[in-house]
Tab-separated table of C-alpha atoms and ligand atoms in Angstrom:
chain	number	residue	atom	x	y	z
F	188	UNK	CA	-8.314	-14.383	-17.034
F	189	UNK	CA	-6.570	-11.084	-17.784
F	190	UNK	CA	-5.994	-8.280	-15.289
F	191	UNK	CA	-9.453	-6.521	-16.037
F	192	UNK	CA	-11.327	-9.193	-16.522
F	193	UNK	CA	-10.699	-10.427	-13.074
F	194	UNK	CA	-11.307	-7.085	-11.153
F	195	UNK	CA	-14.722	-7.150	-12.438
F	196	UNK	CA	-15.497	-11.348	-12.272
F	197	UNK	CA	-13.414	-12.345	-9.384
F	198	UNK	CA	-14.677	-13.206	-6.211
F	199	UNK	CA	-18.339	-13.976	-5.507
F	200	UNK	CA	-19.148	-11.486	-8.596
F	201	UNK	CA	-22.985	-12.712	-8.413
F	202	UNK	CA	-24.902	-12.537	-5.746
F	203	UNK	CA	-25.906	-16.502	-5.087
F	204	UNK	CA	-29.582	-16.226	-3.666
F	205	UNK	CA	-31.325	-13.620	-6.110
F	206	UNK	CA	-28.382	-12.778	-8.874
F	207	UNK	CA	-27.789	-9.687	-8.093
F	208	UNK	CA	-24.801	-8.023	-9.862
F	209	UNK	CA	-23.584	-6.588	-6.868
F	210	UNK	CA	-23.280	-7.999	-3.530
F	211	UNK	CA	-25.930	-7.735	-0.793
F	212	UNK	CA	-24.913	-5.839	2.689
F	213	UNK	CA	-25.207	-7.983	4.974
F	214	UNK	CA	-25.749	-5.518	7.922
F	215	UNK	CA	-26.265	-8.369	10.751
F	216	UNK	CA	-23.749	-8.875	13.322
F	217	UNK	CA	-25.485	-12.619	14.516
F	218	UNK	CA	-26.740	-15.394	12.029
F	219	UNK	CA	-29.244	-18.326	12.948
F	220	UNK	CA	-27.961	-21.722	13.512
F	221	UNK	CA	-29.462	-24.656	12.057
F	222	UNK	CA	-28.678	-26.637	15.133
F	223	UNK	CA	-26.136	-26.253	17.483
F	224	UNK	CA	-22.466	-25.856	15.913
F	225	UNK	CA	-24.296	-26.437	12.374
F	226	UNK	CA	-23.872	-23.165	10.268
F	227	UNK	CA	-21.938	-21.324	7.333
F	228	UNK	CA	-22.063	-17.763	9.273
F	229	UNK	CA	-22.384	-17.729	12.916
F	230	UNK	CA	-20.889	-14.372	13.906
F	231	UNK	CA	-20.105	-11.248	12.154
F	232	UNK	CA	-16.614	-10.756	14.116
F	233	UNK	CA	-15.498	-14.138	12.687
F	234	UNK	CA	-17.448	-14.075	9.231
F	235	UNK	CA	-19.637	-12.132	7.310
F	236	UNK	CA	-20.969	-13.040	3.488
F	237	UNK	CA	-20.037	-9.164	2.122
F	238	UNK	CA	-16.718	-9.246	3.797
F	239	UNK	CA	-16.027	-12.288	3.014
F	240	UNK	CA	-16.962	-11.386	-0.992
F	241	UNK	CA	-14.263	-9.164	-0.756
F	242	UNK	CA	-11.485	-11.407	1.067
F	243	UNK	CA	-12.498	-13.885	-1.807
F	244	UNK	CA	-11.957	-11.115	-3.899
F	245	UNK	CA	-8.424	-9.684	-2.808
F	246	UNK	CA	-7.533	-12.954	-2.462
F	247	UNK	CA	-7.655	-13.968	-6.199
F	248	UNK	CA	-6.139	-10.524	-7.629
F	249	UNK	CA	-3.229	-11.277	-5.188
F	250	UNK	CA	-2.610	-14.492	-6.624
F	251	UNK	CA	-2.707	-16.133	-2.198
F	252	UNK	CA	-4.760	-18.319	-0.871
F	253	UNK	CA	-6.797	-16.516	1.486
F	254	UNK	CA	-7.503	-12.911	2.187
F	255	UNK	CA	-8.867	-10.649	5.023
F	256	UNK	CA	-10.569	-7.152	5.450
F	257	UNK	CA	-9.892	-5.064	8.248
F	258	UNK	CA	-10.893	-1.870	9.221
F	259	UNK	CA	-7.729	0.133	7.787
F	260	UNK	CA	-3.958	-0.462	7.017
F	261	UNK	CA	-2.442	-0.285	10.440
F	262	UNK	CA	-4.961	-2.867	11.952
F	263	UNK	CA	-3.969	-5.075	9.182
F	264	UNK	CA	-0.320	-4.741	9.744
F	265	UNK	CA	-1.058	-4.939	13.433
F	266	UNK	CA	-2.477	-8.179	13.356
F	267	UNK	CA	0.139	-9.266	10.687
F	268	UNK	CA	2.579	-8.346	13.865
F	269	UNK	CA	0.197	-10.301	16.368
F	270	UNK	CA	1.939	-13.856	14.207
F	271	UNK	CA	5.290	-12.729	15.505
F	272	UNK	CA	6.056	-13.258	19.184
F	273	UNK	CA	8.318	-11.520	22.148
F	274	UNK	CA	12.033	-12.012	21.329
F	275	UNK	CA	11.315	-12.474	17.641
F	276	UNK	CA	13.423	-9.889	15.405
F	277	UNK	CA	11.835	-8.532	12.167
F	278	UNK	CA	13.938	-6.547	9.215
F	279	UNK	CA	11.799	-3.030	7.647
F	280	UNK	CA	12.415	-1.137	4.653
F	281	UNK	CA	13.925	2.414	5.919
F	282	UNK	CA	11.677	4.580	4.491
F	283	UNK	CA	8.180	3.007	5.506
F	284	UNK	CA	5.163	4.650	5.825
F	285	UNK	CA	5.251	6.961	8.710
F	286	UNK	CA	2.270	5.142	10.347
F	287	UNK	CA	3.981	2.017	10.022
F	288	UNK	CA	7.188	3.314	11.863
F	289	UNK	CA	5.728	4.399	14.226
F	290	UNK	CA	3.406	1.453	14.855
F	291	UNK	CA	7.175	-0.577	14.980
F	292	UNK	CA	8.982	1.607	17.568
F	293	UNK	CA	6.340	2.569	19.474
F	294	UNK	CA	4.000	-0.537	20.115
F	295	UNK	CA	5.655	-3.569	18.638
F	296	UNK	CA	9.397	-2.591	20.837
F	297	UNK	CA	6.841	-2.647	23.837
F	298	UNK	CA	6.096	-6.158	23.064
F	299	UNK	CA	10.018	-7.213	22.917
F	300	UNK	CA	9.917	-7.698	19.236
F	301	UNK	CA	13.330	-5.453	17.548
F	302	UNK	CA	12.991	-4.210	14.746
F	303	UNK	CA	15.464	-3.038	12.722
F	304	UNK	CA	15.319	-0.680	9.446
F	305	UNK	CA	17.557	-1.447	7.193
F	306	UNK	CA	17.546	0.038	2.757
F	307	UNK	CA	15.982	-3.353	1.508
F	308	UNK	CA	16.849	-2.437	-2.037
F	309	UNK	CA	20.853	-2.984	-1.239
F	310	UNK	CA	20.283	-7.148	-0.535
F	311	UNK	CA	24.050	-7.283	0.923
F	312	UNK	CA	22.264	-4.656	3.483
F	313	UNK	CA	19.643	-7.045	4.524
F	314	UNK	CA	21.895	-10.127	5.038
F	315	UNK	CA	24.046	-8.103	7.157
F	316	UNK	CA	21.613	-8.089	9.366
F	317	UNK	CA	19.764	-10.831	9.156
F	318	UNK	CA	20.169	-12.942	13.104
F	319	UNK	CA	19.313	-15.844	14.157
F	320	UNK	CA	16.097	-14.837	15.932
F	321	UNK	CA	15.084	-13.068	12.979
F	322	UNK	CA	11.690	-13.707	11.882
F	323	UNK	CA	10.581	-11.808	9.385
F	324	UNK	CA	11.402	-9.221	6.374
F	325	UNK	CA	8.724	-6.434	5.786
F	326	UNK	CA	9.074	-3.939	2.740
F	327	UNK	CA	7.339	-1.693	0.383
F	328	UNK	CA	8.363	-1.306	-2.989
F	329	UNK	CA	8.246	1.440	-4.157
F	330	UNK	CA	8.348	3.340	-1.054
F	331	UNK	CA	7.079	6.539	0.208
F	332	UNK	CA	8.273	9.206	-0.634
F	333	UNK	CA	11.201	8.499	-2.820
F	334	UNK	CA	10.297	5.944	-4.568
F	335	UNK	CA	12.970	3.305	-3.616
F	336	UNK	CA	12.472	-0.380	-5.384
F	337	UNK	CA	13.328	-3.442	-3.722
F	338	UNK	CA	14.302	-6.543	-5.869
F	339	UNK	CA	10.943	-9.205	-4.475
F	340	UNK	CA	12.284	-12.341	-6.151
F	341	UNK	CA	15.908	-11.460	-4.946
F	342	UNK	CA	14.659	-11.064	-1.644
F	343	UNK	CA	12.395	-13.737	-1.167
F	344	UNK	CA	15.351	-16.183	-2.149
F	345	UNK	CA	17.423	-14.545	0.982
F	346	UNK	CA	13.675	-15.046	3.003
F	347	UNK	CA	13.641	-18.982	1.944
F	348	UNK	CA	17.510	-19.513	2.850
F	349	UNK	CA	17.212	-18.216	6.219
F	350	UNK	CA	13.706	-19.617	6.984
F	351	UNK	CA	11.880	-15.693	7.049
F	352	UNK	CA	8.585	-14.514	6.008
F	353	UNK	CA	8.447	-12.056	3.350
F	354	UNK	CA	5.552	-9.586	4.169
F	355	UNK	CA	5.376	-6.983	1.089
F	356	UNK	CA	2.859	-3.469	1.989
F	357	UNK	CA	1.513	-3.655	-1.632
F	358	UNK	CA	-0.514	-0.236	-1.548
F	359	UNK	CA	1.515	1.491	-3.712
F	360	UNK	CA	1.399	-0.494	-6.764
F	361	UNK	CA	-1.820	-2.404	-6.533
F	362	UNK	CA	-2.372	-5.870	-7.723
F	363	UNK	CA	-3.038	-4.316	-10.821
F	364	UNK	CA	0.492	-4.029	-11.176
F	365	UNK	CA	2.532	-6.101	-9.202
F	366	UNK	CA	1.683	-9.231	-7.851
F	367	UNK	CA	4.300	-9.772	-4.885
F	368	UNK	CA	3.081	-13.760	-4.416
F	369	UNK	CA	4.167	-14.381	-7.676
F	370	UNK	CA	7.477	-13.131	-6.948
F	371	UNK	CA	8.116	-15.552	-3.811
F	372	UNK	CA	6.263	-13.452	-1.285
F	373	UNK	CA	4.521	-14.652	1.642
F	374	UNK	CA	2.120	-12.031	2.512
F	375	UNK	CA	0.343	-8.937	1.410
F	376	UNK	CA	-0.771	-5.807	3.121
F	377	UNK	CA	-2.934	-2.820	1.693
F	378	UNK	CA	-3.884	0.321	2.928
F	379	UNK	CA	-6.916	-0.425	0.258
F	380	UNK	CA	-8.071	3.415	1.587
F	381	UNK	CA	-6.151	4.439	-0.952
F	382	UNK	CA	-5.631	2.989	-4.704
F	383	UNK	CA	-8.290	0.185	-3.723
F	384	UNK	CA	-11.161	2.014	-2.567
F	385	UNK	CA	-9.637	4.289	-4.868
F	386	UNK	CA	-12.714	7.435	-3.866
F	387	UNK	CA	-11.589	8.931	-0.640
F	388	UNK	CA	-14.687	7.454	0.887
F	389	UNK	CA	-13.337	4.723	3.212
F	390	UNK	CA	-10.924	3.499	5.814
F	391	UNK	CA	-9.601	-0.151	5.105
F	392	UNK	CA	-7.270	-2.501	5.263
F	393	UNK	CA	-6.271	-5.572	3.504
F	394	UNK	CA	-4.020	-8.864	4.144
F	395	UNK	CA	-3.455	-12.237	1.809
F	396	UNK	CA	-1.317	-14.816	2.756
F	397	UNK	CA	-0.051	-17.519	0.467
F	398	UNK	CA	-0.560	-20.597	2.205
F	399	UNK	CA	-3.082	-22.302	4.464
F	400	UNK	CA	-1.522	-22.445	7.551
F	401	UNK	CA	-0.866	-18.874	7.359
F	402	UNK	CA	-4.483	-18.449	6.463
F	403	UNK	CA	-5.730	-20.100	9.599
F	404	UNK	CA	-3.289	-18.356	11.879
F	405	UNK	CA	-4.150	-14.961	10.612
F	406	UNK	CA	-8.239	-15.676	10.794
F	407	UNK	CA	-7.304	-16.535	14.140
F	408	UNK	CA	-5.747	-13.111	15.088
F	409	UNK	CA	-8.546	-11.561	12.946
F	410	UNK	CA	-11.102	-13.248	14.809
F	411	UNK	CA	-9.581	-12.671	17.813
F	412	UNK	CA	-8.456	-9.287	18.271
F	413	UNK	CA	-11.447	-8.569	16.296
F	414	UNK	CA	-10.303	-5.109	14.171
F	415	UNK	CA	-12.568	-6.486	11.062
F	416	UNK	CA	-14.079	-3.995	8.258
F	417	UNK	CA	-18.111	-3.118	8.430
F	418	UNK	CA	-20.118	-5.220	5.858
F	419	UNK	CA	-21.057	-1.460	4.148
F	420	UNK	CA	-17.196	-0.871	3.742
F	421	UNK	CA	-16.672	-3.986	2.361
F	422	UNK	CA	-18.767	-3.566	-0.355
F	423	UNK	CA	-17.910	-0.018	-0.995
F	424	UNK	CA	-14.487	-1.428	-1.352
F	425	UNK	CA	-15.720	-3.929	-3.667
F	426	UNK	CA	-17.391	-1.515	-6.226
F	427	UNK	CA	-14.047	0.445	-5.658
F	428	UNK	CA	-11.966	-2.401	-7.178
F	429	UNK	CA	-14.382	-3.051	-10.256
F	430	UNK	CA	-12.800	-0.204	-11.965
F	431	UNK	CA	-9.253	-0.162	-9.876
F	432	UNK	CA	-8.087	-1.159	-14.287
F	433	UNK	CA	-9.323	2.222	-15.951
F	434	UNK	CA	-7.863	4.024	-12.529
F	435	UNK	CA	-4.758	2.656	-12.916
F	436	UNK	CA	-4.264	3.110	-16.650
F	437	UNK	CA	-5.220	6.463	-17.014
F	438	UNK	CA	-3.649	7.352	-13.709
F	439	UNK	CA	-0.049	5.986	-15.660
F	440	UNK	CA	-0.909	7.882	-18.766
F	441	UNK	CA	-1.395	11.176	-16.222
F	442	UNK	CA	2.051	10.586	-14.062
F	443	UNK	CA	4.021	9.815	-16.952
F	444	UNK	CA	3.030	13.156	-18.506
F	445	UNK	CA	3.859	15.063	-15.274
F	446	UNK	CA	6.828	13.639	-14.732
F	447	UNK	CA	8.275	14.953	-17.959
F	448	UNK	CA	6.784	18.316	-17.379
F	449	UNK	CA	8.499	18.060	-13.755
F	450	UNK	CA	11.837	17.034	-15.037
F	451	UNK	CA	12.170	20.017	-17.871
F	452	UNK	CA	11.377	22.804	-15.173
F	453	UNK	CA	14.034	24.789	-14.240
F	454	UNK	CA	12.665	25.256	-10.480
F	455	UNK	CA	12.587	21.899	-10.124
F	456	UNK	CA	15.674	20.105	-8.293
F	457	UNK	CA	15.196	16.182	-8.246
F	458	UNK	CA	12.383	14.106	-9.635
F	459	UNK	CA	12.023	10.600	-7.559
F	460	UNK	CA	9.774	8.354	-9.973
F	461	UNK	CA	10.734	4.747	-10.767
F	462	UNK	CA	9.937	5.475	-14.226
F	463	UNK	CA	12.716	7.757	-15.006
F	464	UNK	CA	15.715	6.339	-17.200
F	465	UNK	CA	17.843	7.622	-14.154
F	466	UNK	CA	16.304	5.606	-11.248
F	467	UNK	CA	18.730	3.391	-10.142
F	468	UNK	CA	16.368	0.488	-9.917
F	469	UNK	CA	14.179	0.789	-13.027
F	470	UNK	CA	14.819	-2.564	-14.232
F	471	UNK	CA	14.138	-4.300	-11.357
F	472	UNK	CA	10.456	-2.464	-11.426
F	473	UNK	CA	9.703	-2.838	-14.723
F	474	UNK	CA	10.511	-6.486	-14.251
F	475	UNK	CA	8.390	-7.173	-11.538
F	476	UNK	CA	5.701	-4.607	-12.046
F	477	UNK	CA	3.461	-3.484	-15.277
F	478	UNK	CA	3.102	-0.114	-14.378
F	479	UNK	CA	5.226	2.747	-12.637
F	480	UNK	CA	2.165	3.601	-10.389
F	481	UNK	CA	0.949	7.051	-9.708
F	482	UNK	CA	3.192	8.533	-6.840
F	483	UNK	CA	5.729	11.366	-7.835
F	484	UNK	CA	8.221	13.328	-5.563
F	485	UNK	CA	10.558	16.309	-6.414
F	486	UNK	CA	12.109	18.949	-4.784
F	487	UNK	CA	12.426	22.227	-4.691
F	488	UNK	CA	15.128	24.344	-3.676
F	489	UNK	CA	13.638	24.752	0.231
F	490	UNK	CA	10.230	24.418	2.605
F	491	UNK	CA	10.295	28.186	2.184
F	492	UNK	CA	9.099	27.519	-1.781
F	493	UNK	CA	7.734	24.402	-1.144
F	494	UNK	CA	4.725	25.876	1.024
F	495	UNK	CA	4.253	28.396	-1.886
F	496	UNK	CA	3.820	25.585	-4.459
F	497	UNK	CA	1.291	24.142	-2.376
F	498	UNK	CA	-0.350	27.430	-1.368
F	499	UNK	CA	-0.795	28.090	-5.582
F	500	UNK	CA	-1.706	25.064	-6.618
F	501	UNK	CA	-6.167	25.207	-7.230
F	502	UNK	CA	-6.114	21.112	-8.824
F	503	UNK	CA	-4.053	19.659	-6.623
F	504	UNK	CA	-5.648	19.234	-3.057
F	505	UNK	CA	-3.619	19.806	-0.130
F	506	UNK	CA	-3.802	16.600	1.521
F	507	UNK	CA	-2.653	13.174	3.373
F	508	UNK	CA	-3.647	9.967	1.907
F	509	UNK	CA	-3.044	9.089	-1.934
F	510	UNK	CA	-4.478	7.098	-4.713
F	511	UNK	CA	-8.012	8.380	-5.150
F	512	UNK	CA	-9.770	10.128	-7.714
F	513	UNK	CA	-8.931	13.326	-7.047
F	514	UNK	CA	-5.103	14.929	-7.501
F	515	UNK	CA	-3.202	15.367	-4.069
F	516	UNK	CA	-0.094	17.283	-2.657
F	517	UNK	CA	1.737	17.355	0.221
F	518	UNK	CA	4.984	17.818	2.054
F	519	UNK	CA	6.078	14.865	3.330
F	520	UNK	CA	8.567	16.376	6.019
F	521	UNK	CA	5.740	18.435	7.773
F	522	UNK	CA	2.630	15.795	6.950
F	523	UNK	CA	2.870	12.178	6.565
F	524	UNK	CA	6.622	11.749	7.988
F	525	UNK	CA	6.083	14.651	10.433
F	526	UNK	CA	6.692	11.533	13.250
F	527	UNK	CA	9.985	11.037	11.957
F	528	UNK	CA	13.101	12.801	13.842
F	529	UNK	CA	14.639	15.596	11.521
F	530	UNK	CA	17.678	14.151	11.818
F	531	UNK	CA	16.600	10.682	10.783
F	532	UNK	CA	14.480	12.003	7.926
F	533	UNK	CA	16.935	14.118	6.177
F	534	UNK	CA	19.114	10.963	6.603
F	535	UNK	CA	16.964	9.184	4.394
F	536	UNK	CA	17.091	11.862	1.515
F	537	UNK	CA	13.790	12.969	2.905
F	538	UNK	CA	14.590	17.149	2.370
F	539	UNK	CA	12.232	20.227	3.951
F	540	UNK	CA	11.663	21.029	-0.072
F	541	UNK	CA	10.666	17.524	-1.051
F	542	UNK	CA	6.906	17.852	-2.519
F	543	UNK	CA	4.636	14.629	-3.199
F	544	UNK	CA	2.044	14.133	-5.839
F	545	UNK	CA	-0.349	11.608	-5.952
F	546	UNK	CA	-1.590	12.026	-9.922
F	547	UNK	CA	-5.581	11.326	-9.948
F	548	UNK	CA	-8.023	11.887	-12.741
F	549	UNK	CA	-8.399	15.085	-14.210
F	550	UNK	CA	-7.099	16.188	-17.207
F	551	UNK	CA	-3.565	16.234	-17.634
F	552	UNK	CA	-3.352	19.397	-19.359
F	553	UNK	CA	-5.189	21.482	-16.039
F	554	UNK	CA	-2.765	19.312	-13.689
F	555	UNK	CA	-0.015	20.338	-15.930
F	556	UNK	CA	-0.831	23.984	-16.010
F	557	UNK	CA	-1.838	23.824	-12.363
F	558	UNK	CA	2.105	22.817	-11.791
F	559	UNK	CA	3.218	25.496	-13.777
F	560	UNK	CA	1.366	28.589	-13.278
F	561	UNK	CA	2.618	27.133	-8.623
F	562	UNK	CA	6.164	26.467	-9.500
F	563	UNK	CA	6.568	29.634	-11.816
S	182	PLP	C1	-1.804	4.707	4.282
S	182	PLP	C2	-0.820	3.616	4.334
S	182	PLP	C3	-0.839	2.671	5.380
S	182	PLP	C4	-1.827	2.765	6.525
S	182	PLP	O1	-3.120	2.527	6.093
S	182	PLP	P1	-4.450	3.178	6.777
S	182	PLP	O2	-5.531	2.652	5.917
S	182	PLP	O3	-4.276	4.664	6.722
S	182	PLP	O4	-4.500	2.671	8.166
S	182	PLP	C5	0.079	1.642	5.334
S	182	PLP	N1	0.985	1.542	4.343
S	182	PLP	C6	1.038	2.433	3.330
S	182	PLP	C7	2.070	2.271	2.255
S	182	PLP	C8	0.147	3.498	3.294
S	182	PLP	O5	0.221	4.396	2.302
């Protein structure tokens, strides 16, 4: 089954009882037993039908063996974080969402587990400082903002070697695109509030593992600590993923018009998009990924102009989050990366003038004169 063929039959596509084409809400938190310990359902906590449509669901277009819904990104990585244990070490990508640095030195340090960040698309890098309590390897590829690719299959071979999971934060690229598991990874996190849901209407977050064991240890955590996503969410996150195909597509066709536009203006400094000829790791993208996914950054010459671009702009909306519908903008340095120490930030190439797009729907040509009539 092709890519679009599966976001629309995959999973428990047809209702079983009545055939409906989409999947009853099952808004009930307790199920009747047929006798003591004899059920399929017996609490919502630990299993519901609609939620568990959609773990079936994320589970196939990840290519893993089981999947789970939770009620956003950083209570999926959380529990991801609950398999790891005091004393453990884990490896990041440097530039991870803000959310999810902060959830690391903030809450996971409390819990003696180090962390340390380390540019996970220079591989020497990462074996440097690999130990020998080290557990784990988390990444994103690309990353936010700038767009930084990490090699999966390269890394997954240094994962195997030394006996590490490879945990890859998929949001970015979607399944429609990459498919991390493939690649040697062993898990896979979404922030599906964003290219997933795909409408700005929901808060959720998703995990698939690729084996068994895996599976039962993070149902466990799921169960127990309990963060699970509403049966209403998980179908709105459902119908969300039936056309995450056309999104996708048409959100390429959109970016990769932009990103010309963005790269021939003379007020424009540096354009960050792994689709460039100039990105260092375009290969390595376009041979792991179909598509260069919908997240642009460039800069401009300082915060100064920056805040005028996104004062002008009418299309874009000035806003946090990504991957929806609608066209957004925002300054990483004072919004999503705000929790990031100056110092550390500009560090990582993140500049006061750096501006991010997330390219939506609309026509091109109004998000192209949008850009010019702010930057001009
Ligand atoms: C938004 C985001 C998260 C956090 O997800 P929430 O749904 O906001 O909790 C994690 N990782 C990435 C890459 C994100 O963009």
């Amino acid at each position: 089954m092709r890519k679009k063929t599966q976001l629309i039959h995959s999973g428990a596509a047809i209702d079983k009882n009545v055939g409906a084409m989409s999947p009853p809400i099952y808004q009930a938190s307790t199920f009747k037993q047929n006798g003591v310990g004899n059920f399929t359902y017996e609490y919502s906590r630990t299993g519901n039908p609609t939620r568990e449509a959609l773990e079936t669901l994320i589970a196939d277009l990840e290519k893993g063996k089981r999947g789970f819904a939770f009620a956003s990104g950083m209570a999926a990585i959380a529990a991801v974080m609950d398999l790891f244990q005091s004393g453990d070490h884990i490896l990041i990508t440097d530039d991870v969402y803000g959310g999810t640095y902060r959830y690391m030195t903030k809450i996971l340090n409390n819990r003696n587990i180090d962390v340390t960040f380390t540019d996970s698309s220079n591989l020497g890098e990462v074996k440097e400082n690999i130990r020998p309590e080290t557990k784990a390897i988390f990444i994103e590829t690309p990353t936010n903002p700038l767009l930084k690719i990490t090699d999966i299959e390269a890394l997954a071979d240094i994962a195997k070697e030394n006996n590490l999971t490879l945990i890859v934060d998929n949001t970015f690229n979607t399944p429609y695109w990459q498919s991390p598991i493939e690649h040697g990874a062993n898990i896979v996190i979404h922030s599906a509030t964003k290219y997933l849901g795909g409408h700005s209407d929901l808060v959720a977050g998703l995990v698939v593992v690729d084996d068994e064991k895996l599976g039962e240890a993070v149902h466990f955590i799921q169960n127990a600590t309990g963060g699970v996503l509403a049966p209403h969410d998980s179908w709105l996150l459902i119908r969300g993923i039936r056309t995450l195909g056309v999104r996708m597509e048409e959100i390429e066709s959109n970016t990769s018009e932009i990103v010309e536009f963005l790269v021939n203006h003379p007020q424009v400094g540096n354009v960050y998009y792994p689709g460039l000829p100039d990105h260092p790791n375009r290969e390595i993208h376009a041979k792991q990924s179909g598509g260069f996914g919908g997240m642009v950054s460039f800069t401009v010459d300082n915060e100064e102009k920056a805040m005028e671009v996104l004062n002008k702009v009418r299309y874009f909306t000035l806003a946090e989050s990504l991957g929806a519908v609608e066209s957004l903008i925002s300054l990483p340095a004072k919004m999503t990366h705000a929790s990031i120490p100056r110092e550390r930030r500009i560090e990582l190439g993140i500049e006061d003038g750096l501006i991010r797009l997330s390219v939506g729907l609309e026509d091109v040509k109004d998000l192209m004169e949008d850009l010019q009539q702010a930057l001009d």
